[in-house]
PDB file of C-alpha atoms in Angstrom:
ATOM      1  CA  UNK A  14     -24.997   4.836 -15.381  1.00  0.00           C
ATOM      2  CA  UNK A  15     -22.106   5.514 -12.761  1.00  0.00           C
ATOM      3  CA  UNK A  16     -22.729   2.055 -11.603  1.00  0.00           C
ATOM      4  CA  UNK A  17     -22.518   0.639 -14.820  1.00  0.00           C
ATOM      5  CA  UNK A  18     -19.535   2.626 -15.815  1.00  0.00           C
ATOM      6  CA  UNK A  19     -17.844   1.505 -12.547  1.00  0.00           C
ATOM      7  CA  UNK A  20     -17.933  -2.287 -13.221  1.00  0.00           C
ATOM      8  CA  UNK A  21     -16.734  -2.162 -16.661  1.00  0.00           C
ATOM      9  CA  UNK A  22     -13.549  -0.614 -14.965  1.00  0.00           C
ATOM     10  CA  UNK A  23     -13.188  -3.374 -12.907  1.00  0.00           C
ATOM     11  CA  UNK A  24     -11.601  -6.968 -14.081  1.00  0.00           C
ATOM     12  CA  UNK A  25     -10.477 -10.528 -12.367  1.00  0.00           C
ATOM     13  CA  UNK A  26      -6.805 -11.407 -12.886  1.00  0.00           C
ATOM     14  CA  UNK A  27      -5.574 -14.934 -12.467  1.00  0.00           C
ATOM     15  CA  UNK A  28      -2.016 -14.891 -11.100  1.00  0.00           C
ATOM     16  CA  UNK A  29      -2.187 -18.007  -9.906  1.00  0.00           C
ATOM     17  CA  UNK A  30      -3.877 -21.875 -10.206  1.00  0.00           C
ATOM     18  CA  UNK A  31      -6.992 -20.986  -8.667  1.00  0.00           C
ATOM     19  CA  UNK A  32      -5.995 -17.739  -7.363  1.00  0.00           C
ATOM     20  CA  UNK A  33      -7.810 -14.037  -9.044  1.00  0.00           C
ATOM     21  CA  UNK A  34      -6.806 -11.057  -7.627  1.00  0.00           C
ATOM     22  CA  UNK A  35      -9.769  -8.197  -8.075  1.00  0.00           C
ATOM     23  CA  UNK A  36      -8.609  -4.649 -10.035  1.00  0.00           C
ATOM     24  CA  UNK A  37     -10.143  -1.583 -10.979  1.00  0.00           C
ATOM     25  CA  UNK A  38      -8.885   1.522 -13.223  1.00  0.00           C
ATOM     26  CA  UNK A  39      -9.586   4.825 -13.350  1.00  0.00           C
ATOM     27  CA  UNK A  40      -8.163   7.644 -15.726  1.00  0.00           C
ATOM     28  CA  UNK A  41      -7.906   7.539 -19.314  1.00  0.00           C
ATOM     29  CA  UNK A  42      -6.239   4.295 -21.329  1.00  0.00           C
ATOM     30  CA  UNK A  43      -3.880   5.946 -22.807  1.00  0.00           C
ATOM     31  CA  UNK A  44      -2.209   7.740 -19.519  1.00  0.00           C
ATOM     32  CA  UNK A  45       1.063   6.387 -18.371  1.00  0.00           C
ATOM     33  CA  UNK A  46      -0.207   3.386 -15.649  1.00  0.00           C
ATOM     34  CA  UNK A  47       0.329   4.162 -12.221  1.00  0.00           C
ATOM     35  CA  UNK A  48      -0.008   0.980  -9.453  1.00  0.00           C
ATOM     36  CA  UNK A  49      -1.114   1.433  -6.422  1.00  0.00           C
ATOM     37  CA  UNK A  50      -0.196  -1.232  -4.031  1.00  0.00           C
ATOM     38  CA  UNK A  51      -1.687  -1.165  -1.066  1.00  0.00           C
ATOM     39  CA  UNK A  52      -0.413  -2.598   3.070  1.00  0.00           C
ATOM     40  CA  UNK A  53      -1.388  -5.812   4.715  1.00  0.00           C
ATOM     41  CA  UNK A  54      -4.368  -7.050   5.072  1.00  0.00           C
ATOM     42  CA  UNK A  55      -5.776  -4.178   3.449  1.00  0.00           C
ATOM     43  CA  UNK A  56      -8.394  -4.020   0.601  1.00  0.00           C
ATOM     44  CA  UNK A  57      -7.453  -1.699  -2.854  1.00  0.00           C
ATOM     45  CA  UNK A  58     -10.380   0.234  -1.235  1.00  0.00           C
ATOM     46  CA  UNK A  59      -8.262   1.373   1.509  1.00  0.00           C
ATOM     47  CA  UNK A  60      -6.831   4.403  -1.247  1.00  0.00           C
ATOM     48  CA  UNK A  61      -8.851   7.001  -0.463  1.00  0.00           C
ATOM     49  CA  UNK A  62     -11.203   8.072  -3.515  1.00  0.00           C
ATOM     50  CA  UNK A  63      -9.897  11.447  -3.514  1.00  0.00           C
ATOM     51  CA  UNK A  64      -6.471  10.706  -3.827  1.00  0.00           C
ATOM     52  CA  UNK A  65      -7.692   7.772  -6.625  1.00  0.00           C
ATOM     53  CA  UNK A  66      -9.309  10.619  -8.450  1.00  0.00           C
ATOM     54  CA  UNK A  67      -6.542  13.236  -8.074  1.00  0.00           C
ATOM     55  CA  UNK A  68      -4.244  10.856  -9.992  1.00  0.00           C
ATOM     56  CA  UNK A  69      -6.464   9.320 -12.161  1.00  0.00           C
ATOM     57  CA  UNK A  70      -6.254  13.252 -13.840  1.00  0.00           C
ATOM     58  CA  UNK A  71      -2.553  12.715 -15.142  1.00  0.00           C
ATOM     59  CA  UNK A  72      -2.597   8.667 -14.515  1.00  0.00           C
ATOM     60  CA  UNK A  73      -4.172   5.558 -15.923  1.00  0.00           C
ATOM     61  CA  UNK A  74      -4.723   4.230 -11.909  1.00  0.00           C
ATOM     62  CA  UNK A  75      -4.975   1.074 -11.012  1.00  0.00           C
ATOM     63  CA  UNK A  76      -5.520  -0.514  -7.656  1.00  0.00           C
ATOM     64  CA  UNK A  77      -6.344  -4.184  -6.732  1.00  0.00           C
ATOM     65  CA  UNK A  78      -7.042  -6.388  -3.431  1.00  0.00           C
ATOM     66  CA  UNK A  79      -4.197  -8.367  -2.589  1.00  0.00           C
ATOM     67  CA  UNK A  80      -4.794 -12.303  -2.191  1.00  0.00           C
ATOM     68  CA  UNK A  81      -7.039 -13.041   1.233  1.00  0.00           C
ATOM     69  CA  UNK A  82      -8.832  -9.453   1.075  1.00  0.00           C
ATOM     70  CA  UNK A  83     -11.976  -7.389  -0.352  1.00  0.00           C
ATOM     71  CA  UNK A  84     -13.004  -9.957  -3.530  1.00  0.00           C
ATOM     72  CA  UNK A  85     -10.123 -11.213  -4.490  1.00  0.00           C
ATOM     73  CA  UNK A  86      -9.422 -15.485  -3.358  1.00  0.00           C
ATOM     74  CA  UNK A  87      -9.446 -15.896   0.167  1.00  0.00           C
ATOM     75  CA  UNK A  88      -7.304 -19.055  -0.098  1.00  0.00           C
ATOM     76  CA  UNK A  89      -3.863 -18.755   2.326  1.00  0.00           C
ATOM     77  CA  UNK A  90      -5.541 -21.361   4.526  1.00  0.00           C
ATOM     78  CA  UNK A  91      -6.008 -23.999   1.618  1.00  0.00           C
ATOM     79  CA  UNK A  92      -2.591 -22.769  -0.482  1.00  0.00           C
ATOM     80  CA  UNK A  93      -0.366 -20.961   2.161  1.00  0.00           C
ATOM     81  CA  UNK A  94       2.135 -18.590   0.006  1.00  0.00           C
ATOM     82  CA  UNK A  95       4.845 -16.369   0.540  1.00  0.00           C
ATOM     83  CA  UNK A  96       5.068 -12.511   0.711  1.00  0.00           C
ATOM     84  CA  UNK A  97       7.606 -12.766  -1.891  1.00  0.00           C
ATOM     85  CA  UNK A  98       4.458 -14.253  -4.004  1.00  0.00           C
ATOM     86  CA  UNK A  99       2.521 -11.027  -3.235  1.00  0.00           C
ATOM     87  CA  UNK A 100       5.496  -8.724  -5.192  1.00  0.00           C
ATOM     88  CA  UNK A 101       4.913 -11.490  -8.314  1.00  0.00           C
ATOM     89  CA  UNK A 102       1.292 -10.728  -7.734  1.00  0.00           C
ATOM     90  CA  UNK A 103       1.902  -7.071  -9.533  1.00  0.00           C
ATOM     91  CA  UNK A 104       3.594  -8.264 -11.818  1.00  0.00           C
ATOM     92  CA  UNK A 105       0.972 -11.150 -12.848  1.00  0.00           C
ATOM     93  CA  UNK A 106      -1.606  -7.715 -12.550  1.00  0.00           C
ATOM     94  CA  UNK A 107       0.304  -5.770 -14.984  1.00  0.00           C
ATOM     95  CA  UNK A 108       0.818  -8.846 -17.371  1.00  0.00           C
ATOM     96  CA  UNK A 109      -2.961  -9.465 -17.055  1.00  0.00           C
ATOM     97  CA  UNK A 110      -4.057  -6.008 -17.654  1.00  0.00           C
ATOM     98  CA  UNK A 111      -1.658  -5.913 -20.632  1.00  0.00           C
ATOM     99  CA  UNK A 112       0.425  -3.274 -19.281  1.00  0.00           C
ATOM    100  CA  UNK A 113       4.181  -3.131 -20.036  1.00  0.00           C
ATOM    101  CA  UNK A 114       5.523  -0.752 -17.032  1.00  0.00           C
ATOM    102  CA  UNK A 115       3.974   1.772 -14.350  1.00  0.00           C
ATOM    103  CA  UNK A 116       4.779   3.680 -11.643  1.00  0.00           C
ATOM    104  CA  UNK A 117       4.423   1.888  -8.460  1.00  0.00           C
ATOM    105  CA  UNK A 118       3.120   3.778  -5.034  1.00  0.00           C
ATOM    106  CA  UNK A 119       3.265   1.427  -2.364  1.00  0.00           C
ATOM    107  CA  UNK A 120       2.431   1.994   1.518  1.00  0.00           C
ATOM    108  CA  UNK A 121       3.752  -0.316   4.607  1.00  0.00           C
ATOM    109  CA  UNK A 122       4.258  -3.709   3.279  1.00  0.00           C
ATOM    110  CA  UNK A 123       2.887  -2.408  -0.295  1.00  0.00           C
ATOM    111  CA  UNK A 124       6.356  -0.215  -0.237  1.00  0.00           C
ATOM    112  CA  UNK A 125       7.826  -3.558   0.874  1.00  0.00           C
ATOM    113  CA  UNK A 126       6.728  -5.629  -2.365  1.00  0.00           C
ATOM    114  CA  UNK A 127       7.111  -1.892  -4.495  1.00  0.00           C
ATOM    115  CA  UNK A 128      11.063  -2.372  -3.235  1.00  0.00           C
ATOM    116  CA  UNK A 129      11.592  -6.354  -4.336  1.00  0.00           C
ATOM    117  CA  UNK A 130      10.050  -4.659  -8.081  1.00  0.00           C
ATOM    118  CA  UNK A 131      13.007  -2.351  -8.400  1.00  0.00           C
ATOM    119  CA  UNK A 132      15.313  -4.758  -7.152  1.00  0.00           C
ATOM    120  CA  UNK A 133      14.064  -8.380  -9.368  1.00  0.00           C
ATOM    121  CA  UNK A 134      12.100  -6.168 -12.435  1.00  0.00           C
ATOM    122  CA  UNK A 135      13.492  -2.851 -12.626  1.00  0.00           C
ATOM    123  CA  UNK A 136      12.282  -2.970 -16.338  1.00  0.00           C
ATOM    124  CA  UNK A 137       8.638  -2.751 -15.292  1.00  0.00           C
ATOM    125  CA  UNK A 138       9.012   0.334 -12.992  1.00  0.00           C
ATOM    126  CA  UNK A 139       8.562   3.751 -14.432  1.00  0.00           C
ATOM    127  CA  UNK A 140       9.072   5.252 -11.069  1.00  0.00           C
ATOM    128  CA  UNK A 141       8.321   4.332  -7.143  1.00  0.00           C
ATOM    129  CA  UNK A 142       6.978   5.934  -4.049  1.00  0.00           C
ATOM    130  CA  UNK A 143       7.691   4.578  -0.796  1.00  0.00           C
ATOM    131  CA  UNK A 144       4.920   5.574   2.263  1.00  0.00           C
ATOM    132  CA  UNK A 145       5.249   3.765   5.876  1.00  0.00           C
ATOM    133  CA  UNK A 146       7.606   1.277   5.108  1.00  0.00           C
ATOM    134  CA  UNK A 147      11.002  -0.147   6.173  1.00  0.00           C
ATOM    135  CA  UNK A 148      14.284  -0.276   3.884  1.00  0.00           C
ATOM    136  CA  UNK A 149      14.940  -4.294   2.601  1.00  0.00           C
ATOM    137  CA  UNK A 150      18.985  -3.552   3.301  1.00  0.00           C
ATOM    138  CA  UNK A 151      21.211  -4.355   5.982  1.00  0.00           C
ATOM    139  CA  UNK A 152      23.208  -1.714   5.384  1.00  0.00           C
ATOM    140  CA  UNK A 153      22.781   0.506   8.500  1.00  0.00           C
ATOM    141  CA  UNK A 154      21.535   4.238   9.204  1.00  0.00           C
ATOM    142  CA  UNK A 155      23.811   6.713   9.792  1.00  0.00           C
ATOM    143  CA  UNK A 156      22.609   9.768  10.986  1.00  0.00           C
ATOM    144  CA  UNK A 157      24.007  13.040  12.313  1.00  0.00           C
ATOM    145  CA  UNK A 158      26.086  11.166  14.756  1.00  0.00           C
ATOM    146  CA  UNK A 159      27.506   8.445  13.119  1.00  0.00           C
ATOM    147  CA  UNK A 160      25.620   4.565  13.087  1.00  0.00           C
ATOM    148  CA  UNK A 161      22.288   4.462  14.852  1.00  0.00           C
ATOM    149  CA  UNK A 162      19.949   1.950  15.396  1.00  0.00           C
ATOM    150  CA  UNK A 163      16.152   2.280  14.121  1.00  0.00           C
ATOM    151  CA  UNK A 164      13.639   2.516  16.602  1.00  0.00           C
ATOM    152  CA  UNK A 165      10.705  -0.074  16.607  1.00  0.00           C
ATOM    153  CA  UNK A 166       7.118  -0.492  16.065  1.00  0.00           C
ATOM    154  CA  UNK A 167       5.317   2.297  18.938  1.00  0.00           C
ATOM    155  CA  UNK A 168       4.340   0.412  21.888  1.00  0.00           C
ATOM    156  CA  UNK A 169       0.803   1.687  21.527  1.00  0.00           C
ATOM    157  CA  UNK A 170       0.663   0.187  18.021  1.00  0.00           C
ATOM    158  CA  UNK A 171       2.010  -3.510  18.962  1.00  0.00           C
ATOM    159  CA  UNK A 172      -0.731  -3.563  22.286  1.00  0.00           C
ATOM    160  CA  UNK A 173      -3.042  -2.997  19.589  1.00  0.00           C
ATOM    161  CA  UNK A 174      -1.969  -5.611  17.250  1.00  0.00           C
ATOM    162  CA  UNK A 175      -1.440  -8.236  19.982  1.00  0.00           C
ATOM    163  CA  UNK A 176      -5.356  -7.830  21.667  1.00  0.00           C
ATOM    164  CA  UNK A 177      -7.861 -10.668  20.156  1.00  0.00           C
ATOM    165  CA  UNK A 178     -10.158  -9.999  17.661  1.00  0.00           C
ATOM    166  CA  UNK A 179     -13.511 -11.394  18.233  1.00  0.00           C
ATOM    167  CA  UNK A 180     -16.906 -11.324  16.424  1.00  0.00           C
ATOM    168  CA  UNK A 181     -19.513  -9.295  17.987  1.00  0.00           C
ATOM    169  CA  UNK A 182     -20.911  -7.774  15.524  1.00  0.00           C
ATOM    170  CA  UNK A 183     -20.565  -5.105  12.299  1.00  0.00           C
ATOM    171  CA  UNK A 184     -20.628  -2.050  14.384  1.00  0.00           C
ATOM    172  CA  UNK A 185     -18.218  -3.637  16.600  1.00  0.00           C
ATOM    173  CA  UNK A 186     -15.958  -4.357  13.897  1.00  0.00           C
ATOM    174  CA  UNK A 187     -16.084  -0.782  12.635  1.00  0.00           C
ATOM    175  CA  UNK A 188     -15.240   0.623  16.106  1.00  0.00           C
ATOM    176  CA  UNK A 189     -12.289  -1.493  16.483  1.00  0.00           C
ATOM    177  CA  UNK A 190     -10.882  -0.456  13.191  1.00  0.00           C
ATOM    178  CA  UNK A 191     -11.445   3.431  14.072  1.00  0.00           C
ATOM    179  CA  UNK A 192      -9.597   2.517  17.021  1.00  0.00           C
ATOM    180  CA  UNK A 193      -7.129   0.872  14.679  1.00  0.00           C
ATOM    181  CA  UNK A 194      -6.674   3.978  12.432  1.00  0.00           C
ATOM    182  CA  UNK A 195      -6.669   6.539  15.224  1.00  0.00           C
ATOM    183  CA  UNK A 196      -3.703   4.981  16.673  1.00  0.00           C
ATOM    184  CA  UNK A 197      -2.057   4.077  13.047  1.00  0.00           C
ATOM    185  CA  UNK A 198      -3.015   8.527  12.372  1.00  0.00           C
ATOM    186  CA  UNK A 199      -0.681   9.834  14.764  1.00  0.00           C
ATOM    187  CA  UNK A 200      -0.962  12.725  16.743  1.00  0.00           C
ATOM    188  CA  UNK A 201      -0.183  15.552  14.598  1.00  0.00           C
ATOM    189  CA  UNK A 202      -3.507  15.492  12.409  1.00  0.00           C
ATOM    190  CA  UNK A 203      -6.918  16.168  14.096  1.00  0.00           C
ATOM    191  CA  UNK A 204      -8.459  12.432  13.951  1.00  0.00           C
ATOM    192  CA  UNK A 205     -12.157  12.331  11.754  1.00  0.00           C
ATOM    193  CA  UNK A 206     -13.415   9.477  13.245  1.00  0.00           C
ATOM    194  CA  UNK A 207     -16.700   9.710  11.206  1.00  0.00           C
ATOM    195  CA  UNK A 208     -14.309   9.555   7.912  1.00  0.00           C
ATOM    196  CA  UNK A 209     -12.385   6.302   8.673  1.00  0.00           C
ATOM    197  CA  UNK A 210     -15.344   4.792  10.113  1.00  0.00           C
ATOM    198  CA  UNK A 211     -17.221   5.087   6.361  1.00  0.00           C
ATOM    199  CA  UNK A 212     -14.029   3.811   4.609  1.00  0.00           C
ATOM    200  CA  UNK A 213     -14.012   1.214   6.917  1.00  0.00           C
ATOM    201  CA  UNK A 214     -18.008   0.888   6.227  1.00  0.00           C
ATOM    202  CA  UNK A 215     -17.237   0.656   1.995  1.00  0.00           C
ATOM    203  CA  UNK A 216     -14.176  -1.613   2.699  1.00  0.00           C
ATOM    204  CA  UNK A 217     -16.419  -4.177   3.873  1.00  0.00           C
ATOM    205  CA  UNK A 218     -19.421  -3.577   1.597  1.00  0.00           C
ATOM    206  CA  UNK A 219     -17.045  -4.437  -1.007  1.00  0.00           C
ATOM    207  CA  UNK A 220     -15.171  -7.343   0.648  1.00  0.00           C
ATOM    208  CA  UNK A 221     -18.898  -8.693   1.544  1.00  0.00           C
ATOM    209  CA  UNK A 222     -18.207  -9.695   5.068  1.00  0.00           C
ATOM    210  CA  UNK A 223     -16.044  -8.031   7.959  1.00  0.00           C
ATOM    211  CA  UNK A 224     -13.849 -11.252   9.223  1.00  0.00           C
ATOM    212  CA  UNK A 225     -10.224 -10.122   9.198  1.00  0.00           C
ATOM    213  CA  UNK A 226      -7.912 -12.022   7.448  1.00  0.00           C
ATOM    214  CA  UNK A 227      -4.136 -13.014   9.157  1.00  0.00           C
ATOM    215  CA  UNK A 228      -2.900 -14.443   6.426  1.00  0.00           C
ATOM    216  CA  UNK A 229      -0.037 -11.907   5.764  1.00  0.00           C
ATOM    217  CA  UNK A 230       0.949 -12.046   8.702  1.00  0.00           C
ATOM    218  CA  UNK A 231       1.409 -15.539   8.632  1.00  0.00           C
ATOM    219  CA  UNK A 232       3.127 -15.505   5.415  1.00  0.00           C
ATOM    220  CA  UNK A 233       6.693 -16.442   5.201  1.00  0.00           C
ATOM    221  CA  UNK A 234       8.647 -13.352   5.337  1.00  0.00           C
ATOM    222  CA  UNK A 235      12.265 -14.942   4.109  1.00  0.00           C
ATOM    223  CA  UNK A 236      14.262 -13.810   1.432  1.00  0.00           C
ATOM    224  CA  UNK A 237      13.311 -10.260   1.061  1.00  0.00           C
ATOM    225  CA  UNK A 238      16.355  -8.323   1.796  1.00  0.00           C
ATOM    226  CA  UNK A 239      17.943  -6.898  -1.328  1.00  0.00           C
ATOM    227  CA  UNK A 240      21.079  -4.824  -0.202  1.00  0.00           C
ATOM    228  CA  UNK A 241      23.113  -4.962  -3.231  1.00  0.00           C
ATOM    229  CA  UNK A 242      20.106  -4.652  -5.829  1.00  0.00           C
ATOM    230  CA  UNK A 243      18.831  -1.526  -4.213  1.00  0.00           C
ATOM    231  CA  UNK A 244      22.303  -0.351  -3.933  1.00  0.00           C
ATOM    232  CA  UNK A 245      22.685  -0.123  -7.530  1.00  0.00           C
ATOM    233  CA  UNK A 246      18.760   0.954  -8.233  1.00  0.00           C
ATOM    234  CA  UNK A 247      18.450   3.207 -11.229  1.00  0.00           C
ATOM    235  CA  UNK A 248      14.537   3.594 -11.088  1.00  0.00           C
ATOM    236  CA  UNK A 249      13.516   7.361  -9.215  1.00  0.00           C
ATOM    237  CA  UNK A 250      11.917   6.735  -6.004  1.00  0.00           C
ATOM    238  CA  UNK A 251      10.298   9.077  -4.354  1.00  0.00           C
ATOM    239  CA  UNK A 252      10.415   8.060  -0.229  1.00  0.00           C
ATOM    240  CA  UNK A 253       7.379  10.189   1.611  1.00  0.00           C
ATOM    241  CA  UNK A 254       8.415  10.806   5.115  1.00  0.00           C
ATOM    242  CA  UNK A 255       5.830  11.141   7.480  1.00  0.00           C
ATOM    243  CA  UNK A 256       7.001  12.478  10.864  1.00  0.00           C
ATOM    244  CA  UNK A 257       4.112  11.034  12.929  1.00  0.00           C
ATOM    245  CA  UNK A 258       4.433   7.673  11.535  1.00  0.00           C
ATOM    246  CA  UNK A 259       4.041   5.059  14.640  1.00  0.00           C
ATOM    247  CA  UNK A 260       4.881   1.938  12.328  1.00  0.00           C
ATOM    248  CA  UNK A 261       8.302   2.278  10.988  1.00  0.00           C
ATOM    249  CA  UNK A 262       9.347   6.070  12.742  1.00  0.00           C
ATOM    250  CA  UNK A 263      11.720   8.085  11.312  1.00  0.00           C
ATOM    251  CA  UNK A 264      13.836   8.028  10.778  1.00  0.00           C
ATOM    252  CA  UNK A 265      13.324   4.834   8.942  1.00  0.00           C
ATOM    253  CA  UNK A 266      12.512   7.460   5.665  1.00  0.00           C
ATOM    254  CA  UNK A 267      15.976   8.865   5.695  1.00  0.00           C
ATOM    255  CA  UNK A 268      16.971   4.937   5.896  1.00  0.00           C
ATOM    256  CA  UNK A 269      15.321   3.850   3.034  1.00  0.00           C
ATOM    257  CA  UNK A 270      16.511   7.246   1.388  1.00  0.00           C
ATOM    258  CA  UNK A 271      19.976   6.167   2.094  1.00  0.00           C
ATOM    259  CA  UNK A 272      19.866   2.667   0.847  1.00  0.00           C
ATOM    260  CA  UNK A 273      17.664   3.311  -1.886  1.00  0.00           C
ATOM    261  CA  UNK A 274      20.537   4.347  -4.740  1.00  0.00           C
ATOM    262  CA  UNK A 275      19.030   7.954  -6.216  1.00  0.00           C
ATOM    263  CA  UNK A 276      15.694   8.176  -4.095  1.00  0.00           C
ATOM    264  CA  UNK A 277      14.893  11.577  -3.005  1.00  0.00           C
ATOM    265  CA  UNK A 278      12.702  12.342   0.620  1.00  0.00           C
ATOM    266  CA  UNK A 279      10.092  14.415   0.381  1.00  0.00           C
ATOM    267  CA  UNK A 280       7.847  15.204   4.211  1.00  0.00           C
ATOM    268  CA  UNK A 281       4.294  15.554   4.052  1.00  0.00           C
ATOM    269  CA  UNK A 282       3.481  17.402   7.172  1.00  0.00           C
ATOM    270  CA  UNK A 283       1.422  15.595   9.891  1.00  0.00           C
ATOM    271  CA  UNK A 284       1.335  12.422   8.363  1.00  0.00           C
ATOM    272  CA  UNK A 285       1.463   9.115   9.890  1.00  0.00           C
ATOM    273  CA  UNK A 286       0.621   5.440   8.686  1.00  0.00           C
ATOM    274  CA  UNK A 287      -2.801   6.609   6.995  1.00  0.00           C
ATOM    275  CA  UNK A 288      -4.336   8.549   4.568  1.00  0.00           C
ATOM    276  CA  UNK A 289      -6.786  11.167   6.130  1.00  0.00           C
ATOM    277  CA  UNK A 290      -7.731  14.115   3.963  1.00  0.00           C
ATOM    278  CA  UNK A 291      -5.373  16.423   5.625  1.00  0.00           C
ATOM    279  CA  UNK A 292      -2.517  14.578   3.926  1.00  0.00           C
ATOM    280  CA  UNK A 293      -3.959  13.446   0.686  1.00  0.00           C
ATOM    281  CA  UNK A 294      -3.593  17.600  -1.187  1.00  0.00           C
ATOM    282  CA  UNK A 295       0.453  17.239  -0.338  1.00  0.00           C
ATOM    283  CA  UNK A 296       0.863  13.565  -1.088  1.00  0.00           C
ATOM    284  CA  UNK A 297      -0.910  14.119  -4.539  1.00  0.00           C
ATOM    285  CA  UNK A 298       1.246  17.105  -5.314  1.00  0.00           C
ATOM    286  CA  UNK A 299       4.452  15.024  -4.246  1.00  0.00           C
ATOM    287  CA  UNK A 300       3.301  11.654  -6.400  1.00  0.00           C
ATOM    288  CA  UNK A 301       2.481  13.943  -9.520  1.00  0.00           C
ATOM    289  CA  UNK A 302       5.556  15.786  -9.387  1.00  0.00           C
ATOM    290  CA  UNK A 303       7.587  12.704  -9.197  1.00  0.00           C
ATOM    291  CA  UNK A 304       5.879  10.712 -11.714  1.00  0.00           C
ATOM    292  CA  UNK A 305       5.953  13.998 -13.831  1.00  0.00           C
ATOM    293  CA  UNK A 306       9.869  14.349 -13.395  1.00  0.00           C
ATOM    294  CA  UNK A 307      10.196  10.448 -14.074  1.00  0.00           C
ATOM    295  CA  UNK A 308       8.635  11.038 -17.089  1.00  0.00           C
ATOM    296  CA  UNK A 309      11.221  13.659 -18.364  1.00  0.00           C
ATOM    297  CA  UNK A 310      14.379  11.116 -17.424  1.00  0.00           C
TER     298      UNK A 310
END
């Protein structure tokens, strides 16, 4: 029965010729829709089932595989597309699920596309939370002391990201992308290696395979900034700042905070650029309280 009941919350949208992005909800119908969008390369699977299930109490959840992972098209080789195309993407999922507006929670390049929503289709946006993710704004950070520069990707991070990936087997696989999350955790937060390593393990039982895709990094990146629009935003946004975060450091939060025209920070303690249980009790007390102020606007 649990089987059963999970596939008839699950459904194909076509956002594209040829192109189906894969979706599943959770929560009741008639809840106010709440979007997950998740980083790159990564499956929907990558939100932690806890943290699906906390807000799946208050929310109608959705969450989806972005184009070239888990089951939706695999097709960037064939049809190369833009990562402007992946923001158009939510909006094609909403359209197909038949849902008017929803809050958006986006993480890394997810709170990339979540930004170029407020900025092109405010109108669909209930509310937004930014996680690990850079501001889509020239205008610069000032901190304490005046202008300051952001600092960069953690060296550790980018040696990580520039070794070859090569086939030698499942178990391989799953060790390098422990490795991969133990240096994307931080240091703050004990690391369970046993707990990424069987979200890792679902990730590709659902995908079917364990090839990783490059095709968002290979995506054109042009065209994203949007200075002016999120200037002038109107939508809340709620910007998580995680002080172990190796991928865009604070104080990239207080950044996007500052560009992002009446977004409020909120820290959850120890986090970094993933979601181990340690952080998921805060950051589900800091999404519902959000969405639940949004709601009273």
């Amino acid at each position: 029965m649990a089987r059963e009941q999970r596939e008839q919350r699950e459904q194909y949208v076509e956002v594209a010729a040829g192109v189906r992005l894969w979706t599943e909800r959770r929560g009741a119908a008639d809840a106010p829709a709440l979007l997950l969008v998740m980083g790159a390369q990564a499956s929907g699977l990558g939100w932690p089932e806890e943290l699906v299930d906390a807000l799946a109490e208050r929310h109608h959840v959705i969450r989806y595989d972005h184009r070239d992972t888990g089951r939706s098209t695999h097709s960037f080789d064939e049809h190369p597309y833009r990562v402007t195309d992946l923001a158009q993407d939510i909006i094609a999922v909403l359209d197909g699920l038949g849902i008017e507006r929803a809050h958006l929670v986006g993480l890394s390049l997810g709170g990339m596309l979540t930004q170029l929503l407020l900025a092109d289709h405010p109108e669909r946006v209930l509310s937004a939370t930014l996680m690990g993710t850079c501001a889509l704004s020239e205008t610069p950070y000032v901190g304490p002391d005046g202008v300051s520069e952001l600092p960069g990707i953690a060296p550790e991070v980018l040696e990580l990201w520039a070794r070859p990936v090569e086939d030698h087997g499942l178990e391989a696989e799953l060790d390098r992308r422990v490795a991969h999350w133990r240096v994307l955790g931080g240091d703050r937060i004990p690391f369970d290696a046993a707990y990424f390593r069987e979200l890792e393990r679902r990730i590709i039982e659902h995908a079917g395979g364990y090839a990783p895709s490059t095709a968002h990094g290979r995506a054109d990146d042009s065209g994203m900034l949007r200075t002016a629009e999120l200037a002038r935003n109107e939508v809340p946004t709620l910007v998580v700042a995680a002080p172990a975060e190796p991928v865009f450091p604070p104080p990239h939060p207080q950044h996007l905070a500052q560009v992002i025209a009446g977004s409020r920070l909120v820290e959850v303690p120890g986090m970094g650029h993933a979601l181990p249980p340690a952080v998921l009790g805060p950051l589900t007390e800091a999404i519902l309280a959000h969405t639940g102020s949004a709601a009273r606007v």
